[in-house]
PDB file of C-alpha atoms in Angstrom:
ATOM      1  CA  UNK K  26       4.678  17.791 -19.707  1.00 39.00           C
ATOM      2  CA  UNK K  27       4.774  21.394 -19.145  1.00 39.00           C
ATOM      3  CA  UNK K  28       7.374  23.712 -17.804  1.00 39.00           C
ATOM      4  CA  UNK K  29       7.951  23.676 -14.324  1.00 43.00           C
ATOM      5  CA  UNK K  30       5.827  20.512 -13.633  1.00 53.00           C
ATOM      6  CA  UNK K  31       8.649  17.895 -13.074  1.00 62.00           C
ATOM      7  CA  UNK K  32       9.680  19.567  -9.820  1.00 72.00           C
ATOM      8  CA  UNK K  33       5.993  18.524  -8.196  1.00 85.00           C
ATOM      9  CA  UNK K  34       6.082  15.363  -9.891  1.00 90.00           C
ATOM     10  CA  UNK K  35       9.615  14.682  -8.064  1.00 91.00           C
ATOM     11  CA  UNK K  36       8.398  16.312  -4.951  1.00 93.00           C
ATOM     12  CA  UNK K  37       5.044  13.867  -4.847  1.00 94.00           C
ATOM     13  CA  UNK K  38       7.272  11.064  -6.147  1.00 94.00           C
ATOM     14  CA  UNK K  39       9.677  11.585  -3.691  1.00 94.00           C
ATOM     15  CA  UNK K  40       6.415  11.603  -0.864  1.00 94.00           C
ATOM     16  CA  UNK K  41       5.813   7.739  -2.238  1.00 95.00           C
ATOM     17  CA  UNK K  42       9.801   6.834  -2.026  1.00 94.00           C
ATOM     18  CA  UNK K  43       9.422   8.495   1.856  1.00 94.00           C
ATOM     19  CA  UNK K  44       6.791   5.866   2.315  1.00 94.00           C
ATOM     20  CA  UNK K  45       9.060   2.765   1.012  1.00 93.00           C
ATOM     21  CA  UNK K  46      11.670   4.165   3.211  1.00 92.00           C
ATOM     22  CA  UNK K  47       9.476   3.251   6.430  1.00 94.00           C
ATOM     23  CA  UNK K  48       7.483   0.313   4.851  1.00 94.00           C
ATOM     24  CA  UNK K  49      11.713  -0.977   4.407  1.00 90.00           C
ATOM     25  CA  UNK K  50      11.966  -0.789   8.474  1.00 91.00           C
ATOM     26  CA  UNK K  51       8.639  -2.326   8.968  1.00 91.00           C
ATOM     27  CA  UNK K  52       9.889  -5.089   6.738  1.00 89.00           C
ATOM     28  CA  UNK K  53      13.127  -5.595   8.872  1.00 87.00           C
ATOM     29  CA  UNK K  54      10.855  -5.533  12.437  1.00 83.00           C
ATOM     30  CA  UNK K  55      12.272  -2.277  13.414  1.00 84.00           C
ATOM     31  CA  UNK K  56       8.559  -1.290  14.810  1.00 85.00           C
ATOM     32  CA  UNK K  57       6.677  -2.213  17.680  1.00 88.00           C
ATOM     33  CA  UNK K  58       2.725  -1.492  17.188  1.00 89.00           C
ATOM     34  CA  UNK K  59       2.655   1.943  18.037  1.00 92.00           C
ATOM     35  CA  UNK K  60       5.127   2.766  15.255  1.00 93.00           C
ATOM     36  CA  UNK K  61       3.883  -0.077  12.667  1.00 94.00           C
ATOM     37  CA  UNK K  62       0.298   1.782  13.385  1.00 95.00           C
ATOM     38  CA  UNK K  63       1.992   5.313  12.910  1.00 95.00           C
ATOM     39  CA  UNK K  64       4.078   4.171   9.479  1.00 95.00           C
ATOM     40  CA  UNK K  65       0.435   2.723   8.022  1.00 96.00           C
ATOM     41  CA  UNK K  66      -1.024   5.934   8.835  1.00 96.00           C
ATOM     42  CA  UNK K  67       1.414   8.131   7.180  1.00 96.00           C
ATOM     43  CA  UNK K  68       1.604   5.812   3.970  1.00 97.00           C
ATOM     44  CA  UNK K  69      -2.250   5.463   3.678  1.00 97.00           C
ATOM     45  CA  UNK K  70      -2.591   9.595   4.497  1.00 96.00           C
ATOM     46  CA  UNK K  71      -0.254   9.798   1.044  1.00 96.00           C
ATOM     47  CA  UNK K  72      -2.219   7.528  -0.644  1.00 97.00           C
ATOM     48  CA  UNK K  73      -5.123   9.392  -0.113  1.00 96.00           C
ATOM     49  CA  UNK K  74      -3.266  12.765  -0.578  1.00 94.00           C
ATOM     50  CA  UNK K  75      -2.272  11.728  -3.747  1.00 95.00           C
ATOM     51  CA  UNK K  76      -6.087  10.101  -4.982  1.00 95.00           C
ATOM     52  CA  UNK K  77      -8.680  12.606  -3.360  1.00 93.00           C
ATOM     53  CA  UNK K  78      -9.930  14.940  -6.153  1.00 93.00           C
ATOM     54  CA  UNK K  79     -10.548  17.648  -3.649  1.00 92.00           C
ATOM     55  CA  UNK K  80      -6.827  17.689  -3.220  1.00 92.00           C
ATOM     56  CA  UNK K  81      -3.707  19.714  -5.262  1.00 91.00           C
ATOM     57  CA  UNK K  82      -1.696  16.355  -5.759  1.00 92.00           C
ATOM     58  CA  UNK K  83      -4.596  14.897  -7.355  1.00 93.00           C
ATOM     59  CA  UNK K  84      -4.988  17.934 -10.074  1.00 93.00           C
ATOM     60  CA  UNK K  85      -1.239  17.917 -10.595  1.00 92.00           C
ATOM     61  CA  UNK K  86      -1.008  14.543 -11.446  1.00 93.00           C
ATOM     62  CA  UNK K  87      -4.383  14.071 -13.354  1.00 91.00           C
ATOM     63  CA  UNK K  88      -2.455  16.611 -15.865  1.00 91.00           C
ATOM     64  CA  UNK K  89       1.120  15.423 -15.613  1.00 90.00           C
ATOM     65  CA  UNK K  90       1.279  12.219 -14.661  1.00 90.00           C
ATOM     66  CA  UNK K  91      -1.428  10.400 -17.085  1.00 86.00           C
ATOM     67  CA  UNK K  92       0.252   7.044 -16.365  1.00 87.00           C
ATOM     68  CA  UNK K  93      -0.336   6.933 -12.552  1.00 91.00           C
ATOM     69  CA  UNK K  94       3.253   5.693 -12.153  1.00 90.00           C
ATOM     70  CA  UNK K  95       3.496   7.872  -8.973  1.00 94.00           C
ATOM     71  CA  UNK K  96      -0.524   6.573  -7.617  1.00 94.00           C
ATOM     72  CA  UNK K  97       0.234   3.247  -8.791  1.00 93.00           C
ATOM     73  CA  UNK K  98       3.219   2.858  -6.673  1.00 93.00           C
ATOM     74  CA  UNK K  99       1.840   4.538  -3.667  1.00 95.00           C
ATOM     75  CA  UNK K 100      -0.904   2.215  -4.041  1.00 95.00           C
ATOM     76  CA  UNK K 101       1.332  -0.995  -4.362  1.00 94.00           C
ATOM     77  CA  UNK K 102       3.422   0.282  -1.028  1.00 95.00           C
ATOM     78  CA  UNK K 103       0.326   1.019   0.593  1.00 97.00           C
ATOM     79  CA  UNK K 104      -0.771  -2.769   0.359  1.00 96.00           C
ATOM     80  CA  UNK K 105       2.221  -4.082   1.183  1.00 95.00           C
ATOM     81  CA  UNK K 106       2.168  -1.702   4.260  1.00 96.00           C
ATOM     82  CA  UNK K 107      -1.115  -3.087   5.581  1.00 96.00           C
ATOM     83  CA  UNK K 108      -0.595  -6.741   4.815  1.00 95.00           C
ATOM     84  CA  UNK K 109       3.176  -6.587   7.145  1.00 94.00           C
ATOM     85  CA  UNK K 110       1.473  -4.285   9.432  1.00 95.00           C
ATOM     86  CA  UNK K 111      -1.428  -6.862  10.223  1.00 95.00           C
ATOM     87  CA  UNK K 112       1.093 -10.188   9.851  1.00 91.00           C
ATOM     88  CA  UNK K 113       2.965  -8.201  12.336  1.00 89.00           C
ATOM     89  CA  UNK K 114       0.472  -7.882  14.887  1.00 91.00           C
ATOM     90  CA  UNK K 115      -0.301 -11.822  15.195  1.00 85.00           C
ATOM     91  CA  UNK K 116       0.870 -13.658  18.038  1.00 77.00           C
ATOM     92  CA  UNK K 117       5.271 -14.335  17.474  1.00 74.00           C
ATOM     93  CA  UNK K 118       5.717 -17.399  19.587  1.00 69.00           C
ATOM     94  CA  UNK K 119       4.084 -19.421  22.453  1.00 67.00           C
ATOM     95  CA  UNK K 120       4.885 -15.921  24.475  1.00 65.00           C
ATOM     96  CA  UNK K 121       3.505 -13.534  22.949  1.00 67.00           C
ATOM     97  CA  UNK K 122      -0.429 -13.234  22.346  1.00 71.00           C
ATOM     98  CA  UNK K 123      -0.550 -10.663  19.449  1.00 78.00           C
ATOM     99  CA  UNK K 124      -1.753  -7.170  19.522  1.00 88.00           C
ATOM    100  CA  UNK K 125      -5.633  -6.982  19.059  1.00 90.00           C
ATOM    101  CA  UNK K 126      -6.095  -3.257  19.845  1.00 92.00           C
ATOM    102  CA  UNK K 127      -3.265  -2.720  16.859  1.00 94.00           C
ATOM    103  CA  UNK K 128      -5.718  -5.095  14.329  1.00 94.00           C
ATOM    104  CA  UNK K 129      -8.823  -3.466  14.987  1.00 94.00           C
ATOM    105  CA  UNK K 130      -6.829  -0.168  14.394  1.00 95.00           C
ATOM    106  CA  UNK K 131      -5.656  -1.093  11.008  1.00 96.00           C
ATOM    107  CA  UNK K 132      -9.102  -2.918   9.956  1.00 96.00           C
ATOM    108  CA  UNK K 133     -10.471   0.440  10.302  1.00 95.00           C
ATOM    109  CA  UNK K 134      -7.515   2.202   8.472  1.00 95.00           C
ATOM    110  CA  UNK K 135      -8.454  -0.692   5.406  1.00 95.00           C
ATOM    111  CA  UNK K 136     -12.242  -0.114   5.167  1.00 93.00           C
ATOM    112  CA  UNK K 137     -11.916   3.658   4.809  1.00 93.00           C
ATOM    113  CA  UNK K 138      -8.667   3.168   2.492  1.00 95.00           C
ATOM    114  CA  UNK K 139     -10.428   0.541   0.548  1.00 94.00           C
ATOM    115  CA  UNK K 140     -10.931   2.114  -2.395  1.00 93.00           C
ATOM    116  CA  UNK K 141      -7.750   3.747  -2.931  1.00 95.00           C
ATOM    117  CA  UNK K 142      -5.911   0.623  -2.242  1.00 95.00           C
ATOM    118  CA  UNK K 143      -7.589  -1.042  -5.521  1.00 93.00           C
ATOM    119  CA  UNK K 144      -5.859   0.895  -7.610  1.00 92.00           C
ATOM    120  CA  UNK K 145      -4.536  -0.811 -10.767  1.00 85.00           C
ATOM    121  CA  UNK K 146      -4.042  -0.167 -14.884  1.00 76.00           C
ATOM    122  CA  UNK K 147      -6.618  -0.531 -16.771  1.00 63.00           C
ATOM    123  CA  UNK K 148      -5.390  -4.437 -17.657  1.00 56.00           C
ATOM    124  CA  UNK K 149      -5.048  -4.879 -14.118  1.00 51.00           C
ATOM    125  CA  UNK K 150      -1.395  -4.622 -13.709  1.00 54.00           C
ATOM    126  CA  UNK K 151      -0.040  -2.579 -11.186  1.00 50.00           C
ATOM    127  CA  UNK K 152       2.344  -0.352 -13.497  1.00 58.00           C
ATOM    128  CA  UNK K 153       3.970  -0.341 -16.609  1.00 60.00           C
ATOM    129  CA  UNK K 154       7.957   0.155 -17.032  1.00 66.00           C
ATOM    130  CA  UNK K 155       8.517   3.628 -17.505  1.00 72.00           C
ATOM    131  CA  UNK K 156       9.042   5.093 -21.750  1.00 75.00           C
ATOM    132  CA  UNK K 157      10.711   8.374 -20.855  1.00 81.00           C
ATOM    133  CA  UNK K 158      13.428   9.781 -18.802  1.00 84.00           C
ATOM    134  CA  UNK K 159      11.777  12.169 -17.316  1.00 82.00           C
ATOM    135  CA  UNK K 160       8.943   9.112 -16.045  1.00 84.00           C
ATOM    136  CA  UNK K 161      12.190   7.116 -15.535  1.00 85.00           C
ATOM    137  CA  UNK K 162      13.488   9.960 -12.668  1.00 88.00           C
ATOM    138  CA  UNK K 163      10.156   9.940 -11.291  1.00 89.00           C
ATOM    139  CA  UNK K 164       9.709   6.426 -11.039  1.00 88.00           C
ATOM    140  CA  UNK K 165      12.883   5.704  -9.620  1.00 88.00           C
ATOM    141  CA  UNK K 166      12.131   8.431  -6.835  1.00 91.00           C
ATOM    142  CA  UNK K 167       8.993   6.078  -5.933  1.00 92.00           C
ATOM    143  CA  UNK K 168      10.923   3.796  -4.356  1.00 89.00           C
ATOM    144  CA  UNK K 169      13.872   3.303  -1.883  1.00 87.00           C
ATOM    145  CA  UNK K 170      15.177   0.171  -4.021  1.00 83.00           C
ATOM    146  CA  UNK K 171      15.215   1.923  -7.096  1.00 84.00           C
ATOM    147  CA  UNK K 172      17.712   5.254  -5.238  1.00 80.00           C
ATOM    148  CA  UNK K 173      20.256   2.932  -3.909  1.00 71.00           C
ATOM    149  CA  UNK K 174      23.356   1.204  -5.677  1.00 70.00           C
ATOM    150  CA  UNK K 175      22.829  -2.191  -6.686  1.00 66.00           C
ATOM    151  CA  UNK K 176      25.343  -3.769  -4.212  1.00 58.00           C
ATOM    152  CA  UNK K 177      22.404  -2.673  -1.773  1.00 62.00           C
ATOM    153  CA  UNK K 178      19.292  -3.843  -3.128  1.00 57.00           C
ATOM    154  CA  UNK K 179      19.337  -6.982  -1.572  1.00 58.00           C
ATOM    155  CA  UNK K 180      19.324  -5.358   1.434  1.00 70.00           C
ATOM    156  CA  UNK K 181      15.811  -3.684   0.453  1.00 74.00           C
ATOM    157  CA  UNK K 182      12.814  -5.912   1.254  1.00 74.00           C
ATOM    158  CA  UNK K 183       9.857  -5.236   0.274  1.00 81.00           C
ATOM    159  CA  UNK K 184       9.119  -6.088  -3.718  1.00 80.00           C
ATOM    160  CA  UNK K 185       8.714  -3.831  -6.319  1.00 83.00           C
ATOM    161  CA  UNK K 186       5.685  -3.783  -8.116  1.00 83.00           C
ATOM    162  CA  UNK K 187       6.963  -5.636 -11.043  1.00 80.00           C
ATOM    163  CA  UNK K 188       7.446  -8.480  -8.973  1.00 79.00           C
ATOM    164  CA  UNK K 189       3.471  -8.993  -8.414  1.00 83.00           C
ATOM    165  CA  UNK K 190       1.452 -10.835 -10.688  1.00 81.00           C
ATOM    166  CA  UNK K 191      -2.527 -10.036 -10.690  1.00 85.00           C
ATOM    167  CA  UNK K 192      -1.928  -7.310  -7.560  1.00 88.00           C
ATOM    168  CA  UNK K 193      -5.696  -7.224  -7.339  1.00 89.00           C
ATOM    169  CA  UNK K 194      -5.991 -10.805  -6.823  1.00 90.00           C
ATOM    170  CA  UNK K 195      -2.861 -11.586  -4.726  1.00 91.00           C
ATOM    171  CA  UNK K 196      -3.766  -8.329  -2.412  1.00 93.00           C
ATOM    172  CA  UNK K 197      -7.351 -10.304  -1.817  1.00 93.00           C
ATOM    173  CA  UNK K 198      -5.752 -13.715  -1.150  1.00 93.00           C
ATOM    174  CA  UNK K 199      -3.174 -12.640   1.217  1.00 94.00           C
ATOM    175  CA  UNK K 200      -5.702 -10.476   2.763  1.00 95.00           C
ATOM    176  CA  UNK K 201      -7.972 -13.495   3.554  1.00 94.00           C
ATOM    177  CA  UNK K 202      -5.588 -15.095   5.088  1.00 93.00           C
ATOM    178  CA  UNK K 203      -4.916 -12.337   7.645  1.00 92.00           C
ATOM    179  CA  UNK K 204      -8.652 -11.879   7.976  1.00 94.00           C
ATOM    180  CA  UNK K 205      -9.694 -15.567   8.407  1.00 92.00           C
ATOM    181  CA  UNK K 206      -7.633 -15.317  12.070  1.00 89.00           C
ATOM    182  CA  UNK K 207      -9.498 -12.355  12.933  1.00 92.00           C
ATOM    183  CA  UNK K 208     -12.903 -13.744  12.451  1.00 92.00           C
ATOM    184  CA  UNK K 209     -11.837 -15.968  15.564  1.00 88.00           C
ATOM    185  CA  UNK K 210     -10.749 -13.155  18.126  1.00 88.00           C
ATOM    186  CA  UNK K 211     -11.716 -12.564  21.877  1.00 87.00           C
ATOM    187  CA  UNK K 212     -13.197  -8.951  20.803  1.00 90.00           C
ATOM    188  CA  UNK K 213     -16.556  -8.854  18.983  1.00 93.00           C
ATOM    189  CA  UNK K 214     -15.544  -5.079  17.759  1.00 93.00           C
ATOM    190  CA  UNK K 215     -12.767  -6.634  16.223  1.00 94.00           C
ATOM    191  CA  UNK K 216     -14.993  -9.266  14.504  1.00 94.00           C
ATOM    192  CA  UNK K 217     -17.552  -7.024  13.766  1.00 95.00           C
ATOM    193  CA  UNK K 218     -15.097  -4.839  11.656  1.00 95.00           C
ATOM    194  CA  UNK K 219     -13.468  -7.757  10.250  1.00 95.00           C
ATOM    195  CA  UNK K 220     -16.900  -8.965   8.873  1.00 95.00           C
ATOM    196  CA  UNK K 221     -17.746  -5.688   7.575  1.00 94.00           C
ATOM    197  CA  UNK K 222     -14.376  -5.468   5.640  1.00 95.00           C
ATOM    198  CA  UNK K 223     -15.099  -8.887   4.591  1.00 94.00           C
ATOM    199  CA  UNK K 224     -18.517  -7.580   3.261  1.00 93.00           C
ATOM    200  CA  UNK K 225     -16.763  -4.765   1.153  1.00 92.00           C
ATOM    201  CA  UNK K 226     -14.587  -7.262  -0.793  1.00 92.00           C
ATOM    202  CA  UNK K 227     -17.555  -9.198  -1.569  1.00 90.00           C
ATOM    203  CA  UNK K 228     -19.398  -6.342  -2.563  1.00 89.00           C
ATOM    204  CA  UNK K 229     -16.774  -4.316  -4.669  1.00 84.00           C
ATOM    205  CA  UNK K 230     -14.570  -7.750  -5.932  1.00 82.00           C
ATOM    206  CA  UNK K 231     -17.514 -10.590  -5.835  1.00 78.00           C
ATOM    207  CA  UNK K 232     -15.125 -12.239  -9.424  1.00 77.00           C
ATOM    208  CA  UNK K 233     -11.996 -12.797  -7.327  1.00 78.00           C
ATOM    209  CA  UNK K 234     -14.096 -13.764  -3.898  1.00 74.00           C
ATOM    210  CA  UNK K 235     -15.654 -16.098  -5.457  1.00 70.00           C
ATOM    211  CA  UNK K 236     -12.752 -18.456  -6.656  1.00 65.00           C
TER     212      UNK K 236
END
C-alpha cells in the first residue's frame, strides 16, 4: 500500500459503514417508504460509486484495495438493503395493503443495480477475514457492528457477511420469494418490471435459477 493511501481507503470504508448505519434503522422499522426508498438509494448510489470505472473510488481501490474488502461489503449491505426494503413494503396486517408505488420504485433501483449487486470472490464467497492491520482498520470501518463494543452488538441487526453461506445463491432465493408476490399485483407496470428483473436473473444466473 502506498503512502498516503489508507486515509481514502478509511474515508471510502467509512462511506460503506455510513450505509450499515441506515440499513441498522431500516432493520429496526425506523422508516416509512419514503425514507426506506431514500436509505436504498443512498446505499446503492455507494455501491455504484465505489464499482463504476469512470469513477475516482473505483481507481483508488483497483490499486489499494486488491481484496475488494471495502466493494465486497458494500455489495453484501447493498443486498441486504433491497431484500428489507422490499419485505418492508408488503402488506403488515389485515390493515394495511402494502406500498406498490414503493416496489415498483425499488424493482427499478435492482435492474439497473443488478450487476453491481453480484459481486462476490472469485470462489464465490462474499469476503475473506482480513490478513493485515491495516485491512483489519478498514474492514472494521465497513460496518456499524464491527465500531461498536461488544456489549452492543446484539443490538446490531443486520448480519455480517461472514454469516452468509453461498451469498450469490441465498441473494437469488430470497429474492424469489419477494418477487413471486409481485408477479400477482393490481399494477401491470409493476409486473412488467418484475418480469423483466425476473428475465435478468435467468439470463445472467440461469445455474442457480434453475435448481
Amino acid at each position: 500500500m502506498q503512502k498516503g493511501s489508507s486515509g481514502s481507503l478509511i474515508s471510502f470504508a467509512n462511506c460503506v459503514g455510513i450505509s450499515t448505519v441506515l440499513l441498522d434503522r431500516l432493520c429496526k422499522g425506523f422508516f416509512s417508504s419514503e425514507p426506506t426508498l431514500a436509505t436504498t438509494n443512498i446505499i446503492l448510489l455507494t455501491l455504484q460509486s465505489i464499482s463504476n470505472k469512470e469513477t475516482y473510488a473505483f481507481r483508488i481501490l483497483s490499486k489499494e484495495d486488491p481484496d475488494d474488502i471495502i466493494r465486497l461489503n458494500a455489495a453484501h449491505f447493498a443486498r441486504m438493503t433491497v431484500l428489507l426494503a422490499l419485505q418492508r413494503s408488503k402488506p403488515n396486517g389485515p390493515l394495511d395493503c402494502g406500498d406498490e408505488i414503493l416496489q415498483q420504485n425499488l424493482i427499478r433501483e435492482l435492474c439497473s443495480n443488478l450487476d453491481n449487486l453480484f459481486f462476490f470472490n472469485s470462489d464465490g464467497c462474499a469476503m475473506k477475514n482480513p490478513d493485515t492491520a491495516t485491512e483489519r482498520a478498514i474492514w472494521e470501518s465497513c460496518s456499524l457492528r464491527r465500531c461498536s463494543p461488544l456489549s452492543l452488538h446484539v443490538c446490531v441487526k443486520y448480519p455480517e457477511p461472514h454469516s452468509v453461506h453461498e451469498p450469490g445463491r441465498a441473494f437469488i432465493v430470497s429474492l424469489m420469494t419477494e418477487l413471486k408476490v409481485l408477479l400477482s399485483s393490481t399494477i401491470k407496470p409493476l409486473r412488467d418490471d418484475t418480469a423483466l428483473l425476473i428475465v435478468s436473473l435467468l439470463k445472467g444466473h440461469q445455474d442457480i435459477m434453475s435448481d
